[in-house]
Amino acid sequence: MTAQTDLIALINQLQDILSELGTSPLDLPQIAVVGSQSSGKSSVLEAIVGKDFLPKGAGIVTRRPLILQLNYAPVDPETPDEPEEWAEFQHLPGQQFADFGEVKREIERETARIAGDNKGISDEPITLRVHSPSVVDLTLVDLPGLTKIPVGDQPSDIELQIRDLIMKFILQPNCIILAVSPANVDLANSDSLKLAREVDPQGLRTLGLLTKVDLMETGSHALDILGGRVYPLRLGFVAVVNRSQRDIEARRTLEWSRKREQQFFSGRCGTAALARTLNSVLLDHIRAQLPDLKARLSALIAAKQNELVTYGESPAVLAATASGSASPNAVVLRLIALYATEFQASIEGTRTAAALTDLTGGARIFAIFHDGFARALDALDPVSALTVHEIRTAIQNSTGARSALFFVPEAAFDLLVKPQIARLAAPAMHCVDHVFEELLRLTHECCSAELKRFPTLHARLVEAVTALLKEHLAPTRSFVQTLVALQSAYINTAHPDFIGGARAVAQLEKKYARERKRRDAANDQMRRLAHQYSAGPSSAAGASGSSARGAAVTPVYDGTTAPPSAVGTAASPGAAGSGAGSAAAINGRDRDGFFTFMFGQQPGARTSGSAPAGGPNLNGRGVPVAPASEAGGDGGDDDDTMSVASAARPRRAASTERGTHGSDRDPEEFTIALIRSLITSYFGIVKKTLADAVPKAVMHLLVNDTLAMLQTRLVEALYRDEMLPELLQENPALVKQREACRAQLAVYQRAMEVIAQAY
């Protein structure tokens, strides 16, 4: 360890070195002078230096921070011609100022150059070194004085600007705060102590300075303040007496001011004591912070060295390397392999620098398959686009000149289901396109820090991968279209998951049975209400005979049972077996089923000489035919012959008639509901098949085949000697970053050398 006084010189030297970076990354120990405007800050600094060198005047004068480096320089008797005291500015290296009046003018010129001729301020500091045998080694930072009201052409927010500038310095933990307070103002109103308290609430790094003690009111004294009984500070208070403005205007020297101050304090306080105190405080602070400074500087050097490695060597250095892993050929091959590996890792989910906010790569492809494509398939309803007219027309066209004998014609089912299957082609093609777009996005996203150095190489890599993806896109789309076409080529009604005719009919029977129960319950309720309405007030008196009069109650006709006139006809005295016919009609409705709907009532239920009560007339083969009255003849000549008038009549009328007299539902509606159920079932099978087959096809033909050929195709397209100079052209912005990193690293290493010499 060198002499203690060399520690301040060490910090000054570090300050000069790190100032080359503009903003020092290290929090160097320093003393910042803080006080309100006209509190005597500048006068204190001049008293410490012993020279009149700072600008003074009305309003704000100090508009830029002034870093004042005081260096003790004893008189050398061997060089009597050289000045004993001289100053030097950092922005004017090598130029010595022996005239301190010229120093003042240079400060004014440099302030105006950066902060302007108006009253604006700037945080860019001015560094001034003073070499004198009458100073102690010390470094002070003179800051603009605190003000509250803008004066003249000052900006309206001048108070906030000055406050922010001061806080920038005193917020640093290694900054000692010299809080200047005039003694003729109550200490409770001190702006400097208020600001220091915000950043140093315990008063551990604040030194109080009382100025203008000679201007205190008669009878008052500063003993309580200096003794720490008013506002305690760990570093205490120091009192000084400076020249007043009247003394300055009278051109009284600083030597006169010192003698006057000495007479006032009689050796107890003063500028000399302040200088010694500041020197001691700064030395102790530097000594305590030096190990931490060295550790932080070492960390900065290591970080910059790692950053420089990421920038790599320049192409000139690479070209000078004829062989080895750093040769241009090896660099291109390594970057191609790195790009291919990163692209594959993005799809497999093993990429280290994966995004945390959005899905990407393989996760995004999975979402396209199972969220996008699957939901698009589920959203398709096969029967929503089919109208009743279309289904009826398809059934009629598929039977030609004949009527359907049993169930739904298979040709009609094929005719209706194939267009619905064709609707699945659009979401399947969208799935392929979305995966292709995600792979294209990955080609741009996969770019390592080293690859960013060579934008031309990265662009060529993206072009090559895009061309490879487009080559696989067309076969993938064609295969997916084939998958959809295969489903339309053969309608496999024997598929084990297909509902089939029998199960579809059973489900519809259950549905109609539930509806019939609800309807019968509603009819019973209506009959009871009608009976109560027709009975009137006498219903209560005749309640005991209501069961006997039950046959006279008019039932509610719902269009599915025989009308009251039919019931009366069957119960007339001239009809044979009327009671049995009524019972058969009732039992026939209870036993109503699919075969009753298709072939009419059982032959045993018919009575001689009467029409069937449960369904339409049947010929000898059980085929429904129109009654004789509908056919326009007597019905006794030929049961297998249908009149032209009956054939020309819409089938809807016959169906309605059969539903009215034999079944509790419309047969045509039953047929349409049946075919809708069959289409929905088969369409679900096709959707399930495509939801599984399309993602597999896309992964095999588009994703996996691209990955298998990726690195080989990139090497074939880019690994050429004539292309190496173009591919290895660096990004100009990155070149600047590398040079700036090297310059910062050199500064840090020089600073470390300075610290190593002293510690």
Short mmCIF file of N, CA and C in Angstrom, two decimals, residues 527-684:
data_model
loop_
_atom_site.label_atom_id
_atom_site.label_comp_id
_atom_site.label_asym_id
_atom_site.label_seq_id
_atom_site.Cartn_x
_atom_site.Cartn_y
_atom_site.Cartn_z
N ARG A 527 -109.02 -32.83 -21.95
CA ARG A 527 -110.35 -33.46 -21.79
C ARG A 527 -110.96 -33.11 -20.43
N ARG A 528 -110.14 -33.14 -19.40
CA ARG A 528 -110.66 -32.81 -18.07
C ARG A 528 -111.14 -31.36 -18.01
N LEU A 529 -110.36 -30.48 -18.62
CA LEU A 529 -110.76 -29.07 -18.63
C LEU A 529 -112.04 -28.87 -19.43
N ALA A 530 -112.17 -29.61 -20.58
CA ALA A 530 -113.37 -29.48 -21.40
C ALA A 530 -114.59 -30.03 -20.67
N HIS A 531 -114.43 -31.12 -19.95
CA HIS A 531 -115.54 -31.71 -19.19
C HIS A 531 -116.01 -30.76 -18.09
N GLN A 532 -115.07 -30.16 -17.39
CA GLN A 532 -115.46 -29.21 -16.33
C GLN A 532 -116.17 -27.99 -16.93
N TYR A 533 -115.73 -27.57 -18.11
CA TYR A 533 -116.35 -26.39 -18.73
C TYR A 533 -117.77 -26.71 -19.20
N SER A 534 -117.98 -27.94 -19.78
CA SER A 534 -119.31 -28.30 -20.29
C SER A 534 -120.27 -28.62 -19.15
N ALA A 535 -119.79 -29.15 -18.01
CA ALA A 535 -120.67 -29.50 -16.89
C ALA A 535 -121.21 -28.25 -16.21
N GLY A 536 -120.44 -27.22 -16.13
CA GLY A 536 -120.91 -25.98 -15.53
C GLY A 536 -121.04 -26.10 -14.03
N PRO A 537 -121.95 -25.30 -13.41
CA PRO A 537 -122.10 -25.30 -11.94
C PRO A 537 -122.64 -26.60 -11.40
N SER A 538 -123.33 -27.39 -12.25
CA SER A 538 -123.94 -28.63 -11.75
C SER A 538 -122.96 -29.78 -11.71
N SER A 539 -121.69 -29.54 -12.02
CA SER A 539 -120.71 -30.63 -12.07
C SER A 539 -120.49 -31.23 -10.70
N ALA A 540 -120.58 -30.42 -9.67
CA ALA A 540 -120.36 -30.95 -8.31
C ALA A 540 -121.51 -31.85 -7.89
N ALA A 541 -122.76 -31.47 -8.25
CA ALA A 541 -123.91 -32.28 -7.85
C ALA A 541 -123.93 -33.60 -8.59
N GLY A 542 -123.50 -33.63 -9.87
CA GLY A 542 -123.54 -34.87 -10.64
C GLY A 542 -122.25 -35.59 -10.70
N ALA A 543 -121.37 -35.36 -9.72
CA ALA A 543 -120.05 -36.00 -9.75
C ALA A 543 -120.14 -37.49 -9.63
N SER A 544 -121.23 -38.04 -8.90
CA SER A 544 -121.33 -39.47 -8.70
C SER A 544 -121.66 -40.19 -10.00
N GLY A 545 -122.30 -39.51 -10.98
CA GLY A 545 -122.63 -40.18 -12.24
C GLY A 545 -121.75 -39.80 -13.38
N SER A 546 -120.62 -39.21 -13.06
CA SER A 546 -119.74 -38.74 -14.14
C SER A 546 -119.17 -39.89 -14.92
N SER A 547 -118.93 -41.05 -14.27
CA SER A 547 -118.33 -42.17 -14.99
C SER A 547 -119.31 -42.74 -16.01
N ALA A 548 -120.63 -42.70 -15.66
CA ALA A 548 -121.60 -43.22 -16.60
C ALA A 548 -121.78 -42.33 -17.80
N ARG A 549 -121.56 -41.03 -17.62
CA ARG A 549 -121.69 -40.10 -18.73
C ARG A 549 -120.39 -39.86 -19.46
N GLY A 550 -119.36 -40.66 -19.09
CA GLY A 550 -118.05 -40.41 -19.68
C GLY A 550 -118.02 -40.59 -21.17
N ALA A 551 -118.90 -41.51 -21.70
CA ALA A 551 -118.86 -41.77 -23.14
C ALA A 551 -119.39 -40.59 -23.92
N ALA A 552 -120.15 -39.72 -23.28
CA ALA A 552 -120.71 -38.57 -24.00
C ALA A 552 -119.79 -37.37 -24.04
N VAL A 553 -118.65 -37.46 -23.32
CA VAL A 553 -117.72 -36.32 -23.31
C VAL A 553 -117.00 -36.25 -24.65
N THR A 554 -116.93 -35.09 -25.24
CA THR A 554 -116.27 -34.92 -26.53
C THR A 554 -114.75 -34.92 -26.35
N PRO A 555 -114.03 -35.86 -26.96
CA PRO A 555 -112.56 -35.87 -26.81
C PRO A 555 -111.90 -34.77 -27.62
N VAL A 556 -110.68 -34.48 -27.25
CA VAL A 556 -109.91 -33.46 -27.98
C VAL A 556 -109.25 -34.12 -29.18
N TYR A 557 -109.51 -33.61 -30.36
CA TYR A 557 -108.96 -34.20 -31.59
C TYR A 557 -107.59 -33.56 -31.87
N ASP A 558 -106.54 -34.42 -31.94
CA ASP A 558 -105.19 -33.89 -32.13
C ASP A 558 -104.63 -34.18 -33.49
N GLY A 559 -105.44 -34.76 -34.37
CA GLY A 559 -104.96 -35.00 -35.73
C GLY A 559 -104.26 -36.31 -35.91
N THR A 560 -104.01 -37.06 -34.84
CA THR A 560 -103.32 -38.34 -34.96
C THR A 560 -104.22 -39.53 -34.72
N THR A 561 -105.41 -39.31 -34.16
CA THR A 561 -106.38 -40.38 -33.93
C THR A 561 -107.62 -40.14 -34.79
N ALA A 562 -108.47 -41.15 -34.87
CA ALA A 562 -109.70 -41.00 -35.68
C ALA A 562 -110.58 -39.93 -35.10
N PRO A 563 -111.24 -39.12 -35.93
CA PRO A 563 -112.11 -38.05 -35.43
C PRO A 563 -113.33 -38.63 -34.76
N PRO A 564 -114.04 -37.81 -33.97
CA PRO A 564 -115.23 -38.29 -33.25
C PRO A 564 -116.26 -38.92 -34.16
N SER A 565 -116.41 -38.43 -35.40
CA SER A 565 -117.39 -39.01 -36.32
C SER A 565 -117.06 -40.45 -36.63
N ALA A 566 -115.75 -40.74 -36.74
CA ALA A 566 -115.33 -42.12 -37.03
C ALA A 566 -115.65 -43.01 -35.85
N VAL A 567 -115.48 -42.52 -34.65
CA VAL A 567 -115.80 -43.31 -33.47
C VAL A 567 -117.28 -43.60 -33.39
N GLY A 568 -118.08 -42.58 -33.69
CA GLY A 568 -119.54 -42.77 -33.67
C GLY A 568 -119.98 -43.76 -34.71
N THR A 569 -119.38 -43.74 -35.88
CA THR A 569 -119.74 -44.67 -36.95
C THR A 569 -119.42 -46.10 -36.54
N ALA A 570 -118.24 -46.25 -35.91
CA ALA A 570 -117.87 -47.61 -35.50
C ALA A 570 -118.78 -48.12 -34.41
N ALA A 571 -119.37 -47.24 -33.63
CA ALA A 571 -120.24 -47.68 -32.52
C ALA A 571 -121.72 -47.74 -32.88
N SER A 572 -122.06 -47.51 -34.16
CA SER A 572 -123.48 -47.51 -34.56
C SER A 572 -124.06 -48.93 -34.51
N PRO A 573 -125.39 -49.04 -34.36
CA PRO A 573 -126.00 -50.36 -34.22
C PRO A 573 -125.83 -51.21 -35.45
N GLY A 574 -125.66 -50.61 -36.67
CA GLY A 574 -125.53 -51.41 -37.86
C GLY A 574 -124.19 -51.97 -38.11
N ALA A 575 -123.20 -51.66 -37.34
CA ALA A 575 -121.84 -52.15 -37.55
C ALA A 575 -121.63 -53.39 -36.75
N ALA A 576 -121.11 -54.43 -37.42
CA ALA A 576 -120.87 -55.69 -36.73
C ALA A 576 -119.62 -55.58 -35.92
N GLY A 577 -119.67 -56.11 -34.71
CA GLY A 577 -118.46 -56.14 -33.84
C GLY A 577 -117.96 -54.77 -33.51
N SER A 578 -118.89 -53.87 -33.21
CA SER A 578 -118.46 -52.50 -32.94
C SER A 578 -117.62 -52.41 -31.70
N GLY A 579 -117.99 -53.14 -30.65
CA GLY A 579 -117.20 -53.07 -29.42
C GLY A 579 -115.81 -53.61 -29.65
N ALA A 580 -115.71 -54.70 -30.38
CA ALA A 580 -114.38 -55.25 -30.66
C ALA A 580 -113.57 -54.31 -31.52
N GLY A 581 -114.27 -53.65 -32.48
CA GLY A 581 -113.53 -52.69 -33.33
C GLY A 581 -112.98 -51.56 -32.55
N SER A 582 -113.74 -51.05 -31.55
CA SER A 582 -113.22 -49.95 -30.73
C SER A 582 -112.04 -50.40 -29.91
N ALA A 583 -112.15 -51.59 -29.34
CA ALA A 583 -111.00 -52.09 -28.56
C ALA A 583 -109.80 -52.29 -29.43
N ALA A 584 -110.03 -52.82 -30.63
CA ALA A 584 -108.89 -53.03 -31.55
C ALA A 584 -108.23 -51.73 -31.93
N ALA A 585 -109.07 -50.70 -32.13
CA ALA A 585 -108.48 -49.39 -32.48
C ALA A 585 -107.61 -48.87 -31.38
N ILE A 586 -108.09 -49.06 -30.11
CA ILE A 586 -107.29 -48.59 -28.98
C ILE A 586 -106.02 -49.40 -28.84
N ASN A 587 -106.15 -50.74 -28.90
CA ASN A 587 -104.96 -51.59 -28.77
C ASN A 587 -104.00 -51.37 -29.92
N GLY A 588 -104.56 -51.09 -31.10
CA GLY A 588 -103.67 -50.83 -32.25
C GLY A 588 -102.80 -49.64 -32.02
N ARG A 589 -103.26 -48.60 -31.40
CA ARG A 589 -102.44 -47.42 -31.14
C ARG A 589 -101.37 -47.73 -30.10
N ASP A 590 -101.74 -48.58 -29.11
CA ASP A 590 -100.77 -48.92 -28.09
C ASP A 590 -99.64 -49.76 -28.66
N ARG A 591 -99.97 -50.62 -29.64
CA ARG A 591 -98.94 -51.49 -30.19
C ARG A 591 -98.29 -50.90 -31.43
N ASP A 592 -98.50 -49.62 -31.64
CA ASP A 592 -97.98 -48.98 -32.86
C ASP A 592 -96.46 -49.10 -32.91
N GLY A 593 -95.89 -49.46 -34.03
CA GLY A 593 -94.45 -49.62 -34.20
C GLY A 593 -94.04 -49.39 -35.62
N PHE A 594 -92.77 -49.76 -35.89
CA PHE A 594 -92.23 -49.48 -37.22
C PHE A 594 -92.95 -50.28 -38.31
N PHE A 595 -93.21 -51.57 -38.04
CA PHE A 595 -93.85 -52.39 -39.07
C PHE A 595 -95.28 -51.92 -39.33
N THR A 596 -95.99 -51.44 -38.29
CA THR A 596 -97.31 -50.86 -38.50
C THR A 596 -97.21 -49.64 -39.41
N PHE A 597 -96.12 -48.84 -39.18
CA PHE A 597 -95.92 -47.65 -40.01
C PHE A 597 -95.63 -48.02 -41.46
N MET A 598 -94.83 -49.07 -41.67
CA MET A 598 -94.42 -49.43 -43.02
C MET A 598 -95.47 -50.26 -43.76
N PHE A 599 -96.16 -51.21 -43.05
CA PHE A 599 -97.05 -52.16 -43.75
C PHE A 599 -98.51 -52.08 -43.31
N GLY A 600 -98.85 -51.20 -42.37
CA GLY A 600 -100.23 -51.09 -41.93
C GLY A 600 -100.51 -52.04 -40.78
N GLN A 601 -101.81 -52.14 -40.38
CA GLN A 601 -102.19 -52.95 -39.22
C GLN A 601 -102.16 -54.42 -39.60
N GLN A 602 -102.02 -55.25 -38.60
CA GLN A 602 -101.98 -56.69 -38.83
C GLN A 602 -103.29 -57.17 -39.46
N PRO A 603 -103.20 -58.15 -40.32
CA PRO A 603 -104.43 -58.62 -41.00
C PRO A 603 -105.48 -59.12 -40.03
N GLY A 604 -105.12 -59.70 -38.90
CA GLY A 604 -106.10 -60.23 -37.96
C GLY A 604 -106.96 -59.17 -37.32
N ALA A 605 -106.53 -57.94 -37.35
CA ALA A 605 -107.28 -56.86 -36.72
C ALA A 605 -108.38 -56.31 -37.62
N ARG A 606 -108.40 -56.72 -38.90
CA ARG A 606 -109.41 -56.20 -39.82
C ARG A 606 -110.71 -56.98 -39.68
N THR A 607 -111.82 -56.31 -39.90
CA THR A 607 -113.15 -56.94 -39.90
C THR A 607 -113.67 -57.01 -41.32
N SER A 608 -114.46 -58.01 -41.60
CA SER A 608 -115.00 -58.19 -42.95
C SER A 608 -115.91 -57.03 -43.32
N GLY A 609 -115.73 -56.60 -44.58
CA GLY A 609 -116.59 -55.53 -45.08
C GLY A 609 -116.25 -54.17 -44.57
N SER A 610 -115.11 -54.01 -43.85
CA SER A 610 -114.74 -52.68 -43.34
C SER A 610 -113.30 -52.40 -43.66
N ALA A 611 -112.93 -51.14 -43.69
CA ALA A 611 -111.55 -50.74 -43.95
C ALA A 611 -110.72 -50.95 -42.72
N PRO A 612 -109.39 -51.15 -42.86
CA PRO A 612 -108.52 -51.35 -41.69
C PRO A 612 -108.47 -50.10 -40.85
N ALA A 613 -108.45 -50.31 -39.54
CA ALA A 613 -108.39 -49.16 -38.63
C ALA A 613 -106.98 -48.73 -38.32
N GLY A 614 -105.99 -49.52 -38.66
CA GLY A 614 -104.61 -49.22 -38.23
C GLY A 614 -103.71 -48.78 -39.32
N GLY A 615 -104.06 -48.66 -40.58
CA GLY A 615 -103.10 -48.25 -41.60
C GLY A 615 -103.71 -48.28 -42.98
N PRO A 616 -102.93 -48.09 -44.02
CA PRO A 616 -103.43 -48.04 -45.39
C PRO A 616 -103.75 -49.44 -45.89
N ASN A 617 -104.46 -49.51 -47.03
CA ASN A 617 -104.78 -50.79 -47.67
C ASN A 617 -103.51 -51.42 -48.21
N LEU A 618 -103.40 -52.71 -48.16
CA LEU A 618 -102.25 -53.45 -48.67
C LEU A 618 -102.69 -54.35 -49.80
N ASN A 619 -101.84 -54.52 -50.77
CA ASN A 619 -102.11 -55.49 -51.82
C ASN A 619 -101.62 -56.85 -51.37
N GLY A 620 -101.62 -57.81 -52.27
CA GLY A 620 -101.22 -59.15 -51.91
C GLY A 620 -99.78 -59.26 -51.50
N ARG A 621 -98.85 -58.30 -51.92
CA ARG A 621 -97.43 -58.35 -51.58
C ARG A 621 -97.09 -57.46 -50.40
N GLY A 622 -98.09 -56.83 -49.79
CA GLY A 622 -97.86 -55.97 -48.63
C GLY A 622 -97.38 -54.60 -49.00
N VAL A 623 -97.50 -54.14 -50.25
CA VAL A 623 -97.07 -52.82 -50.67
C VAL A 623 -98.20 -51.83 -50.44
N PRO A 624 -97.98 -50.69 -49.78
CA PRO A 624 -99.07 -49.72 -49.56
C PRO A 624 -99.63 -49.22 -50.86
N VAL A 625 -100.97 -49.23 -50.98
CA VAL A 625 -101.65 -48.70 -52.16
C VAL A 625 -102.72 -47.75 -51.70
N ALA A 626 -103.20 -46.93 -52.60
CA ALA A 626 -104.25 -45.96 -52.27
C ALA A 626 -105.59 -46.64 -52.20
N PRO A 627 -106.49 -46.19 -51.32
CA PRO A 627 -107.84 -46.76 -51.26
C PRO A 627 -108.57 -46.53 -52.57
N ALA A 628 -109.69 -47.29 -52.74
CA ALA A 628 -110.44 -47.19 -53.99
C ALA A 628 -111.00 -45.79 -54.19
N SER A 629 -111.42 -45.16 -53.09
CA SER A 629 -111.99 -43.82 -53.23
C SER A 629 -110.95 -42.84 -53.72
N GLU A 630 -109.68 -43.06 -53.32
CA GLU A 630 -108.62 -42.15 -53.75
C GLU A 630 -108.24 -42.42 -55.19
N ALA A 631 -108.33 -43.72 -55.58
CA ALA A 631 -107.90 -44.06 -56.93
C ALA A 631 -108.92 -43.67 -57.98
N GLY A 632 -110.12 -43.32 -57.56
CA GLY A 632 -111.14 -42.91 -58.54
C GLY A 632 -111.98 -44.07 -59.05
N GLY A 633 -111.79 -45.30 -58.53
CA GLY A 633 -112.59 -46.45 -58.95
C GLY A 633 -113.20 -47.13 -57.76
N ASP A 634 -113.77 -48.31 -58.01
CA ASP A 634 -114.44 -49.00 -56.92
C ASP A 634 -113.50 -49.86 -56.13
N GLY A 635 -112.23 -50.01 -56.55
CA GLY A 635 -111.25 -50.73 -55.77
C GLY A 635 -111.41 -52.21 -55.86
N GLY A 636 -112.30 -52.76 -56.69
CA GLY A 636 -112.47 -54.20 -56.72
C GLY A 636 -111.94 -54.84 -57.97
N ASP A 637 -111.44 -54.10 -58.96
CA ASP A 637 -111.01 -54.69 -60.21
C ASP A 637 -109.61 -55.24 -60.12
N ASP A 638 -108.63 -54.41 -59.67
CA ASP A 638 -107.22 -54.86 -59.64
C ASP A 638 -106.52 -54.13 -58.49
N ASP A 639 -106.14 -54.90 -57.42
CA ASP A 639 -105.50 -54.26 -56.27
C ASP A 639 -104.10 -53.80 -56.59
N ASP A 640 -103.45 -54.35 -57.62
CA ASP A 640 -102.05 -53.99 -57.91
C ASP A 640 -101.94 -52.80 -58.82
N THR A 641 -103.08 -52.28 -59.27
CA THR A 641 -103.05 -51.18 -60.24
C THR A 641 -103.38 -49.88 -59.54
N MET A 642 -102.51 -48.86 -59.78
CA MET A 642 -102.77 -47.53 -59.20
C MET A 642 -103.16 -46.60 -60.33
N SER A 643 -104.21 -45.84 -60.10
CA SER A 643 -104.70 -44.95 -61.14
C SER A 643 -103.71 -43.84 -61.40
N VAL A 644 -103.80 -43.24 -62.56
CA VAL A 644 -102.92 -42.12 -62.93
C VAL A 644 -103.12 -40.94 -62.00
N ALA A 645 -104.37 -40.74 -61.62
CA ALA A 645 -104.64 -39.61 -60.70
C ALA A 645 -103.95 -39.82 -59.38
N SER A 646 -103.95 -41.06 -58.87
CA SER A 646 -103.30 -41.33 -57.59
C SER A 646 -101.79 -41.22 -57.72
N ALA A 647 -101.23 -41.65 -58.82
CA ALA A 647 -99.78 -41.56 -59.01
C ALA A 647 -99.32 -40.13 -59.13
N ALA A 648 -100.14 -39.31 -59.76
CA ALA A 648 -99.76 -37.92 -59.95
C ALA A 648 -99.90 -37.10 -58.70
N ARG A 649 -100.67 -37.56 -57.73
CA ARG A 649 -100.88 -36.79 -56.51
C ARG A 649 -99.61 -36.79 -55.68
N PRO A 650 -99.24 -35.71 -55.05
CA PRO A 650 -98.01 -35.67 -54.24
C PRO A 650 -98.04 -36.73 -53.16
N ARG A 651 -96.85 -37.30 -52.91
CA ARG A 651 -96.76 -38.33 -51.89
C ARG A 651 -96.98 -37.76 -50.50
N ARG A 652 -96.84 -36.50 -50.36
CA ARG A 652 -97.05 -35.87 -49.06
C ARG A 652 -98.49 -36.09 -48.59
N ALA A 653 -99.48 -36.04 -49.54
CA ALA A 653 -100.87 -36.21 -49.15
C ALA A 653 -101.12 -37.61 -48.66
N ALA A 654 -100.57 -38.61 -49.37
CA ALA A 654 -100.75 -40.00 -48.92
C ALA A 654 -100.10 -40.23 -47.58
N SER A 655 -98.91 -39.65 -47.40
CA SER A 655 -98.22 -39.84 -46.14
C SER A 655 -99.01 -39.23 -45.00
N THR A 656 -99.55 -38.06 -45.22
CA THR A 656 -100.34 -37.41 -44.18
C THR A 656 -101.57 -38.23 -43.83
N GLU A 657 -102.18 -38.82 -44.88
CA GLU A 657 -103.38 -39.62 -44.62
C GLU A 657 -103.04 -40.85 -43.81
N ARG A 658 -101.91 -41.49 -44.15
CA ARG A 658 -101.54 -42.67 -43.39
C ARG A 658 -101.21 -42.28 -41.95
N GLY A 659 -100.53 -41.15 -41.78
CA GLY A 659 -100.22 -40.75 -40.43
C GLY A 659 -101.46 -40.39 -39.64
N THR A 660 -102.50 -39.93 -40.32
CA THR A 660 -103.70 -39.53 -39.61
C THR A 660 -104.51 -40.73 -39.14
N HIS A 661 -104.58 -41.75 -40.00
CA HIS A 661 -105.49 -42.85 -39.69
C HIS A 661 -104.79 -44.04 -39.08
N GLY A 662 -103.44 -44.14 -39.20
CA GLY A 662 -102.83 -45.36 -38.71
C GLY A 662 -101.73 -45.13 -37.69
N SER A 663 -101.00 -44.03 -37.73
CA SER A 663 -99.85 -43.85 -36.85
C SER A 663 -99.94 -42.49 -36.18
N ASP A 664 -99.19 -42.33 -35.09
CA ASP A 664 -99.23 -41.05 -34.37
C ASP A 664 -98.13 -40.11 -34.84
N ARG A 665 -97.62 -40.29 -36.01
CA ARG A 665 -96.58 -39.42 -36.55
C ARG A 665 -96.71 -39.35 -38.06
N ASP A 666 -96.02 -38.36 -38.64
CA ASP A 666 -96.00 -38.22 -40.09
C ASP A 666 -94.91 -39.14 -40.65
N PRO A 667 -95.23 -40.10 -41.50
CA PRO A 667 -94.21 -41.02 -42.02
C PRO A 667 -93.09 -40.30 -42.75
N GLU A 668 -93.41 -39.22 -43.47
CA GLU A 668 -92.37 -38.50 -44.19
C GLU A 668 -91.40 -37.82 -43.23
N GLU A 669 -91.95 -37.24 -42.17
CA GLU A 669 -91.08 -36.65 -41.17
C GLU A 669 -90.20 -37.72 -40.52
N PHE A 670 -90.81 -38.89 -40.31
CA PHE A 670 -90.03 -39.99 -39.74
C PHE A 670 -88.88 -40.37 -40.67
N THR A 671 -89.14 -40.45 -41.94
CA THR A 671 -88.09 -40.81 -42.91
C THR A 671 -87.00 -39.75 -42.95
N ILE A 672 -87.37 -38.49 -42.93
CA ILE A 672 -86.38 -37.40 -42.95
C ILE A 672 -85.53 -37.42 -41.68
N ALA A 673 -86.17 -37.62 -40.54
CA ALA A 673 -85.41 -37.71 -39.29
C ALA A 673 -84.47 -38.90 -39.31
N LEU A 674 -84.92 -40.00 -39.91
CA LEU A 674 -84.08 -41.20 -39.99
C LEU A 674 -82.83 -40.93 -40.83
N ILE A 675 -83.00 -40.30 -41.98
CA ILE A 675 -81.85 -40.05 -42.85
C ILE A 675 -80.92 -39.01 -42.24
N ARG A 676 -81.45 -38.04 -41.51
CA ARG A 676 -80.57 -37.08 -40.81
C ARG A 676 -79.72 -37.81 -39.76
N SER A 677 -80.31 -38.74 -39.05
CA SER A 677 -79.56 -39.50 -38.05
C SER A 677 -78.46 -40.32 -38.69
N LEU A 678 -78.74 -40.92 -39.83
CA LEU A 678 -77.74 -41.73 -40.52
C LEU A 678 -76.59 -40.86 -41.03
N ILE A 679 -76.92 -39.71 -41.59
CA ILE A 679 -75.87 -38.80 -42.10
C ILE A 679 -74.98 -38.30 -40.97
N THR A 680 -75.59 -37.91 -39.85
CA THR A 680 -74.80 -37.44 -38.70
C THR A 680 -73.86 -38.51 -38.20
N SER A 681 -74.34 -39.74 -38.14
CA SER A 681 -73.49 -40.83 -37.65
C SER A 681 -72.31 -41.07 -38.58
N TYR A 682 -72.57 -41.15 -39.86
CA TYR A 682 -71.46 -41.44 -40.79
C TYR A 682 -70.50 -40.26 -40.89
N PHE A 683 -71.04 -39.04 -40.84
CA PHE A 683 -70.18 -37.85 -40.90
C PHE A 683 -69.24 -37.80 -39.69
N GLY A 684 -69.72 -38.22 -38.54
CA GLY A 684 -68.85 -38.27 -37.35
C GLY A 684 -67.72 -39.26 -37.53
#
